[in-house]
Amino acid sequence: KAGVTQTPRYLIKTRGQQVTLSCSPISGHRSVSWYQQTPGQGLQFLFEYFSETQRNKGNFPGRFSGRQFSNSRSEMNVSTLELGDSALYLCASSQDRANTEAFFGQGTRLTVV
Amino acid sequence: AQSVTQLGSHVSVSEGALVLLRCNYSSSVPPYLFWYVQYPNQGLQLLLKYTSAATLVKGINGFEAEFKKSETSFHLTKPSAHMSDAAEYFCAVSDQSDYKLSFGAGTTVTVRA
């Protein structure tokens, strides 16, 4: 079956703009989590959605938001982009919230200039 | 709150030699533990997981890890390194209260011919 699909793979944005990233989980998976990966901070949890509800949120400013649709697809949005938002954004899906087997997409590489 | 410490940010091994990557965790409740591998410009791939069943866990590509509660460790080993093992490896912990994955800083493995 198809894996986790993230679009786009690469993105270049200007400071102050906003961006929306998309994640399509594996069919049947209801939990979607987002992570930010940077060389300095490593992998950091952004948020988790399950059944269209945000269940958990990491320590990120309110400029980072997300949502999940009824088909479990998820989007994350970053408003008023800063240079420090440049990162690889990874989406992970799992069948349930226990995350005993989370499958990651290839990520979206966001560069803010 | 749970956290993970990976000892050694870089490990260099000869092809055919033992690979040993160290991971120690702290968790206030029985944890789930994971090892992931990441190749350049790719997402994370699950190598293996511990979810309170057998303490010696076998994963893909010949990797295995042993959960030692007394040492709060979950070290990853592979008896014989292959060139294709060159990648970055992440240890992660998830507890059963909020399910988010907390990652270690990662260990980059290089394999010498």
Short mmCIF file of C-alpha atoms in Angstrom, two decimals:
data_model
loop_
_atom_site.label_atom_id
_atom_site.label_comp_id
_atom_site.label_asym_id
_atom_site.label_seq_id
_atom_site.Cartn_x
_atom_site.Cartn_y
_atom_site.Cartn_z
CA LYS A 1 0.00 0.00 0.00
CA ALA A 2 1.09 3.58 -0.52
CA GLY A 3 3.20 5.24 2.14
CA VAL A 4 2.88 8.65 3.73
CA THR A 5 2.88 11.34 1.07
CA GLN A 6 4.03 14.85 1.77
CA THR A 7 3.71 17.70 -0.68
CA PRO A 8 5.53 19.65 -1.82
CA ARG A 9 8.97 18.12 -1.34
CA TYR A 10 10.78 21.44 -1.58
CA LEU A 11 9.62 24.98 -0.97
CA ILE A 12 11.30 28.37 -0.94
CA LYS A 13 9.50 31.25 0.73
CA THR A 14 10.30 34.82 1.72
CA ARG A 15 10.29 36.12 5.27
CA GLY A 16 6.85 37.29 6.29
CA GLN A 17 5.00 34.99 3.92
CA GLN A 18 2.89 32.06 4.99
CA VAL A 19 3.08 28.46 3.86
CA THR A 20 0.86 25.38 3.90
CA LEU A 21 2.27 21.87 3.87
CA SER A 22 0.23 18.77 3.15
CA CYS A 23 0.39 15.22 4.44
CA SER A 24 -1.62 12.24 3.22
CA PRO A 25 -1.33 9.36 5.69
CA ILE A 26 -1.35 5.68 4.92
CA SER A 27 -4.85 4.46 4.14
CA GLY A 28 -6.61 3.49 7.36
CA HIS A 29 -4.32 5.50 9.60
CA ARG A 30 -6.14 8.01 11.75
CA SER A 31 -3.32 9.66 13.66
CA VAL A 32 -1.05 12.22 12.04
CA SER A 33 1.86 13.92 13.78
CA TRP A 34 4.16 16.66 12.56
CA TYR A 35 7.83 17.16 13.42
CA GLN A 36 10.35 19.85 12.61
CA GLN A 37 13.94 18.80 11.95
CA THR A 38 16.79 21.31 12.03
CA PRO A 39 20.55 20.83 12.43
CA GLY A 40 20.55 22.85 15.64
CA GLN A 41 17.45 21.59 17.43
CA GLY A 42 17.12 18.12 15.94
CA LEU A 43 13.69 16.52 15.70
CA GLN A 44 11.00 18.38 17.59
CA PHE A 45 7.34 17.50 17.95
CA LEU A 46 4.93 20.06 16.55
CA PHE A 47 1.48 18.59 16.99
CA GLU A 48 -0.68 15.50 16.65
CA TYR A 49 -4.11 15.11 15.13
CA PHE A 50 -6.50 12.25 15.61
CA SER A 51 -10.05 12.12 14.33
CA GLU A 52 -9.85 15.73 13.15
CA THR A 53 -8.91 16.99 16.61
CA GLN A 54 -5.58 18.29 17.80
CA ARG A 55 -4.64 15.97 20.67
CA ASN A 56 -1.19 17.21 21.53
CA LYS A 57 0.95 20.24 20.82
CA GLY A 58 4.67 20.92 21.14
CA ASN A 59 6.40 24.09 22.26
CA PHE A 60 6.05 26.16 19.13
CA PRO A 61 4.60 29.64 18.71
CA GLY A 62 1.05 30.18 17.56
CA ARG A 63 2.32 30.91 14.03
CA PHE A 64 2.42 27.14 13.62
CA SER A 65 -1.00 25.60 13.19
CA GLY A 66 -2.53 22.58 11.62
CA ARG A 67 -5.70 20.74 10.88
CA GLN A 68 -6.93 17.32 9.90
CA PHE A 69 -9.70 16.52 7.50
CA SER A 70 -12.31 13.77 7.65
CA ASN A 71 -10.22 11.59 5.32
CA SER A 72 -7.30 11.92 7.81
CA ARG A 73 -5.24 14.10 5.49
CA SER A 74 -3.52 16.85 7.39
CA GLU A 75 -2.12 20.26 6.66
CA MET A 76 0.16 22.46 8.65
CA ASN A 77 0.42 26.18 8.22
CA VAL A 78 3.16 28.56 9.23
CA SER A 79 2.35 32.23 9.11
CA THR A 80 4.72 35.20 9.11
CA LEU A 81 7.69 33.06 8.21
CA GLU A 82 11.04 33.68 9.87
CA LEU A 83 14.48 32.61 8.72
CA GLY A 84 14.59 30.17 11.64
CA ASP A 85 11.61 28.29 10.26
CA SER A 86 13.85 26.82 7.57
CA ALA A 87 13.75 23.11 8.26
CA LEU A 88 12.68 19.68 7.11
CA TYR A 89 9.07 19.16 8.17
CA LEU A 90 8.16 15.53 8.66
CA CYS A 91 4.75 14.00 8.91
CA ALA A 92 4.13 10.64 10.55
CA SER A 93 1.01 8.52 10.46
CA SER A 94 -0.10 5.63 12.62
CA GLN A 95 -3.23 3.56 12.95
CA ASP A 96 -3.98 4.81 16.41
CA ARG A 97 -2.69 7.24 18.99
CA ALA A 98 -0.35 4.80 20.66
CA ASN A 99 2.18 5.41 17.89
CA THR A 100 3.55 1.92 18.32
CA GLU A 101 4.39 2.03 14.66
CA ALA A 102 4.62 5.49 13.14
CA PHE A 103 5.43 5.75 9.45
CA PHE A 104 7.16 8.88 8.22
CA GLY A 105 6.88 10.67 4.94
CA GLN A 106 9.91 11.95 3.05
CA GLY A 107 9.35 15.43 4.39
CA THR A 108 9.01 18.92 2.99
CA ARG A 109 12.22 20.95 2.88
CA LEU A 110 11.25 24.56 3.59
CA THR A 111 13.78 27.30 2.97
CA VAL A 112 12.96 30.82 4.13
CA VAL A 113 14.99 33.59 2.48
CA ALA B 1 8.30 13.69 30.83
CA GLN B 2 10.42 11.42 28.72
CA SER B 3 13.77 12.10 27.08
CA VAL B 4 16.48 10.25 25.22
CA THR B 5 20.25 10.63 25.19
CA GLN B 6 22.32 9.18 22.39
CA LEU B 7 25.98 8.81 23.26
CA GLY B 8 28.24 9.80 20.39
CA SER B 9 27.14 11.98 17.52
CA HIS B 10 29.40 10.17 15.04
CA VAL B 11 30.44 6.54 14.83
CA SER B 12 32.85 5.18 12.25
CA VAL B 13 33.15 1.44 11.67
CA SER B 14 34.88 -0.81 9.17
CA GLU B 15 32.78 -2.89 6.83
CA GLY B 16 32.10 -6.21 8.54
CA ALA B 17 32.68 -4.83 12.05
CA LEU B 18 30.18 -4.58 14.89
CA VAL B 19 27.92 -1.54 14.94
CA LEU B 20 26.96 -0.36 18.44
CA LEU B 21 24.85 2.75 18.96
CA ARG B 22 24.04 3.78 22.50
CA CYS B 23 20.75 5.15 23.76
CA ASN B 24 19.65 5.92 27.31
CA TYR B 25 16.19 7.06 28.19
CA SER B 26 14.39 8.65 31.05
CA SER B 27 10.70 8.17 31.50
CA SER B 28 8.38 8.40 34.44
CA VAL B 29 6.22 5.58 33.11
CA PRO B 30 7.00 2.36 31.19
CA PRO B 31 8.13 3.59 27.80
CA TYR B 32 7.84 2.57 24.22
CA LEU B 33 11.27 2.76 22.59
CA PHE B 34 12.20 2.98 18.94
CA TRP B 35 15.15 3.17 16.63
CA TYR B 36 14.77 4.98 13.32
CA VAL B 37 17.18 5.39 10.42
CA GLN B 38 17.35 8.38 8.11
CA TYR B 39 19.16 8.49 4.77
CA PRO B 40 20.07 11.87 3.24
CA ASN B 41 17.04 13.89 2.14
CA GLN B 42 14.69 11.16 3.26
CA GLY B 43 12.19 10.64 6.03
CA LEU B 44 12.62 8.28 8.96
CA GLN B 45 12.33 4.53 8.62
CA LEU B 46 11.50 2.39 11.63
CA LEU B 47 14.22 -0.17 12.37
CA LEU B 48 12.68 -1.72 15.46
CA LYS B 49 10.53 -1.03 18.49
CA TYR B 50 10.13 -2.11 22.10
CA THR B 51 6.60 -2.06 23.47
CA SER B 52 6.96 -4.05 26.72
CA ALA B 53 7.11 -7.49 25.18
CA ALA B 54 10.43 -9.29 24.67
CA THR B 55 13.43 -7.30 25.89
CA LEU B 56 15.59 -8.36 22.93
CA VAL B 57 14.06 -6.89 19.84
CA LYS B 58 15.00 -7.82 16.31
CA GLY B 59 14.48 -5.37 13.51
CA ILE B 60 15.06 -4.97 9.83
CA ASN B 61 18.41 -5.10 8.03
CA GLY B 62 20.00 -7.28 10.72
CA PHE B 63 19.68 -4.76 13.56
CA GLU B 64 18.64 -5.64 17.08
CA ALA B 65 18.33 -3.82 20.38
CA GLU B 66 18.05 -4.85 24.00
CA PHE B 67 15.87 -3.10 26.54
CA LYS B 68 17.59 -2.98 29.94
CA LYS B 69 15.37 -1.41 32.54
CA SER B 70 18.04 -1.46 35.25
CA GLU B 71 20.36 0.58 33.02
CA THR B 72 17.57 2.60 31.32
CA SER B 73 19.21 1.71 28.05
CA PHE B 74 18.15 0.58 24.59
CA HIS B 75 21.36 0.14 22.62
CA LEU B 76 21.26 -0.78 18.94
CA THR B 77 23.62 -3.36 17.47
CA LYS B 78 24.40 -5.04 14.19
CA PRO B 79 27.03 -7.79 14.11
CA SER B 80 28.48 -6.94 10.70
CA ALA B 81 28.33 -3.48 9.14
CA HIS B 82 27.54 -3.03 5.48
CA MET B 83 28.25 0.01 3.35
CA SER B 84 24.52 0.55 3.03
CA ASP B 85 24.30 1.09 6.82
CA ALA B 86 25.85 4.54 6.45
CA ALA B 87 23.08 6.86 7.63
CA GLU B 88 21.84 8.78 10.65
CA TYR B 89 20.18 6.83 13.44
CA PHE B 90 17.71 8.16 15.96
CA CYS B 91 16.54 6.68 19.21
CA ALA B 92 13.08 7.77 20.31
CA VAL B 93 10.83 7.28 23.30
CA SER B 94 7.09 7.56 23.66
CA ASP B 95 5.16 7.16 26.85
CA GLN B 96 1.64 5.95 27.19
CA SER B 97 0.22 9.22 28.37
CA ASP B 98 0.72 11.61 25.48
CA TYR B 99 2.09 9.38 22.72
CA LYS B 100 4.39 11.95 21.14
CA LEU B 101 7.83 10.76 20.10
CA SER B 102 10.82 12.39 21.78
CA PHE B 103 13.98 11.89 19.76
CA GLY B 104 17.61 11.78 20.63
CA ALA B 105 20.07 14.04 18.82
CA GLY B 106 21.02 11.32 16.38
CA THR B 107 24.17 9.34 15.60
CA THR B 108 25.73 9.48 12.15
CA VAL B 109 27.29 6.20 11.09
CA THR B 110 30.01 6.04 8.47
CA VAL B 111 31.25 2.71 7.16
CA ARG B 112 34.85 2.39 5.95
CA ALA B 113 35.66 -0.04 3.16
#
